[in-house]
């Protein structure tokens, strides 16, 4: 699989975050990161960008949830 356990966990958390961004626009991105299990905004943002190639804010704009 060429992934660590933590890579897999972060990947699932990012999948959940992407789903929540599409479902609802009443969450702050920082709050969303905490809801998905990340302990800090920076960890959430860096893992989101690593997984998707864009920041959570860019993804939110792309899916039309301004």
PDB file of C-alpha atoms in Angstrom:
ATOM      1  CA  UNK A   1       0.000   0.000   0.000  1.00  0.00           C
ATOM      2  CA  UNK A   2       3.005   2.300   0.481  1.00  0.00           C
ATOM      3  CA  UNK A   3       1.105   4.204   3.177  1.00  0.00           C
ATOM      4  CA  UNK A   4       1.499   4.506   6.891  1.00  0.00           C
ATOM      5  CA  UNK A   5      -1.364   4.018   9.292  1.00  0.00           C
ATOM      6  CA  UNK A   6      -1.471   7.763   9.861  1.00  0.00           C
ATOM      7  CA  UNK A   7      -1.631   8.464   6.128  1.00  0.00           C
ATOM      8  CA  UNK A   8      -4.691   6.221   5.900  1.00  0.00           C
ATOM      9  CA  UNK A   9      -6.336   7.883   8.900  1.00  0.00           C
ATOM     10  CA  UNK A  10      -5.679  11.361   7.506  1.00  0.00           C
ATOM     11  CA  UNK A  11      -7.024  10.295   4.118  1.00  0.00           C
ATOM     12  CA  UNK A  12     -10.311   9.123   5.659  1.00  0.00           C
ATOM     13  CA  UNK A  13     -10.567  12.333   7.677  1.00  0.00           C
ATOM     14  CA  UNK A  14     -10.065  14.415   4.521  1.00  0.00           C
ATOM     15  CA  UNK A  15     -12.728  12.372   2.683  1.00  0.00           C
ATOM     16  CA  UNK A  16     -15.122  13.166   5.541  1.00  0.00           C
ATOM     17  CA  UNK A  17     -14.160  16.844   5.438  1.00  0.00           C
ATOM     18  CA  UNK A  18     -14.822  17.016   1.702  1.00  0.00           C
ATOM     19  CA  UNK A  19     -18.248  15.476   2.242  1.00  0.00           C
ATOM     20  CA  UNK A  20     -19.058  17.935   5.045  1.00  0.00           C
ATOM     21  CA  UNK A  21     -17.959  20.903   2.898  1.00  0.00           C
ATOM     22  CA  UNK A  22     -20.361  19.791   0.150  1.00  0.00           C
ATOM     23  CA  UNK A  23     -23.201  19.236   2.644  1.00  0.00           C
ATOM     24  CA  UNK A  24     -23.020  22.370   4.738  1.00  0.00           C
ATOM     25  CA  UNK A  25     -21.646  25.875   4.580  1.00  0.00           C
ATOM     26  CA  UNK A  26     -22.329  26.891   8.168  1.00  0.00           C
ATOM     27  CA  UNK A  27     -19.045  25.483   9.507  1.00  0.00           C
ATOM     28  CA  UNK A  28     -15.796  27.366   9.731  1.00  0.00           C
ATOM     29  CA  UNK A  29     -12.927  25.548   8.082  1.00  0.00           C
ATOM     30  CA  UNK A  30     -11.081  25.436  11.388  1.00  0.00           C
ATOM     31  CA  UNK A  31     -14.138  23.973  13.129  1.00  0.00           C
ATOM     32  CA  UNK A  32     -14.484  21.438  10.363  1.00  0.00           C
ATOM     33  CA  UNK A  33     -10.891  20.327  10.892  1.00  0.00           C
ATOM     34  CA  UNK A  34     -11.545  19.751  14.582  1.00  0.00           C
ATOM     35  CA  UNK A  35     -14.795  17.929  13.793  1.00  0.00           C
ATOM     36  CA  UNK A  36     -12.894  15.592  11.465  1.00  0.00           C
ATOM     37  CA  UNK A  37     -10.348  14.721  14.145  1.00  0.00           C
ATOM     38  CA  UNK A  38      -7.438  17.053  13.468  1.00  0.00           C
ATOM     39  CA  UNK A  39      -5.854  18.724  16.486  1.00  0.00           C
ATOM     40  CA  UNK A  40      -4.913  21.972  14.782  1.00  0.00           C
ATOM     41  CA  UNK A  41      -5.866  24.146  11.857  1.00  0.00           C
ATOM     42  CA  UNK A  42      -2.396  23.885  10.327  1.00  0.00           C
ATOM     43  CA  UNK A  43      -2.396  20.078  10.425  1.00  0.00           C
ATOM     44  CA  UNK A  44      -5.829  19.984   8.815  1.00  0.00           C
ATOM     45  CA  UNK A  45      -4.889  22.474   6.097  1.00  0.00           C
ATOM     46  CA  UNK A  46      -1.557  20.809   5.258  1.00  0.00           C
ATOM     47  CA  UNK A  47      -3.079  17.327   5.083  1.00  0.00           C
ATOM     48  CA  UNK A  48      -6.022  18.595   3.027  1.00  0.00           C
ATOM     49  CA  UNK A  49      -3.666  20.199   0.522  1.00  0.00           C
ATOM     50  CA  UNK A  50      -1.453  17.095   0.429  1.00  0.00           C
ATOM     51  CA  UNK A  51      -4.499  14.895  -0.305  1.00  0.00           C
ATOM     52  CA  UNK A  52      -6.409  17.124  -2.739  1.00  0.00           C
ATOM     53  CA  UNK A  53      -3.859  19.567  -4.134  1.00  0.00           C
ATOM     54  CA  UNK A  54      -5.855  22.552  -2.877  1.00  0.00           C
ATOM     55  CA  UNK A  55      -6.620  24.250   0.415  1.00  0.00           C
ATOM     56  CA  UNK A  56      -9.970  23.692   2.143  1.00  0.00           C
ATOM     57  CA  UNK A  57     -10.962  27.250   1.175  1.00  0.00           C
ATOM     58  CA  UNK A  58     -10.149  26.660  -2.481  1.00  0.00           C
ATOM     59  CA  UNK A  59     -12.098  23.396  -2.428  1.00  0.00           C
ATOM     60  CA  UNK A  60     -15.068  25.125  -0.773  1.00  0.00           C
ATOM     61  CA  UNK A  61     -15.114  27.809  -3.477  1.00  0.00           C
ATOM     62  CA  UNK A  62     -14.748  25.192  -6.208  1.00  0.00           C
ATOM     63  CA  UNK A  63     -17.831  23.279  -5.058  1.00  0.00           C
ATOM     64  CA  UNK A  64     -19.796  26.526  -4.804  1.00  0.00           C
ATOM     65  CA  UNK A  65     -20.226  26.715  -1.047  1.00  0.00           C
ATOM     66  CA  UNK A  66     -19.023  30.302  -0.526  1.00  0.00           C
TER      67      UNK A  66
END
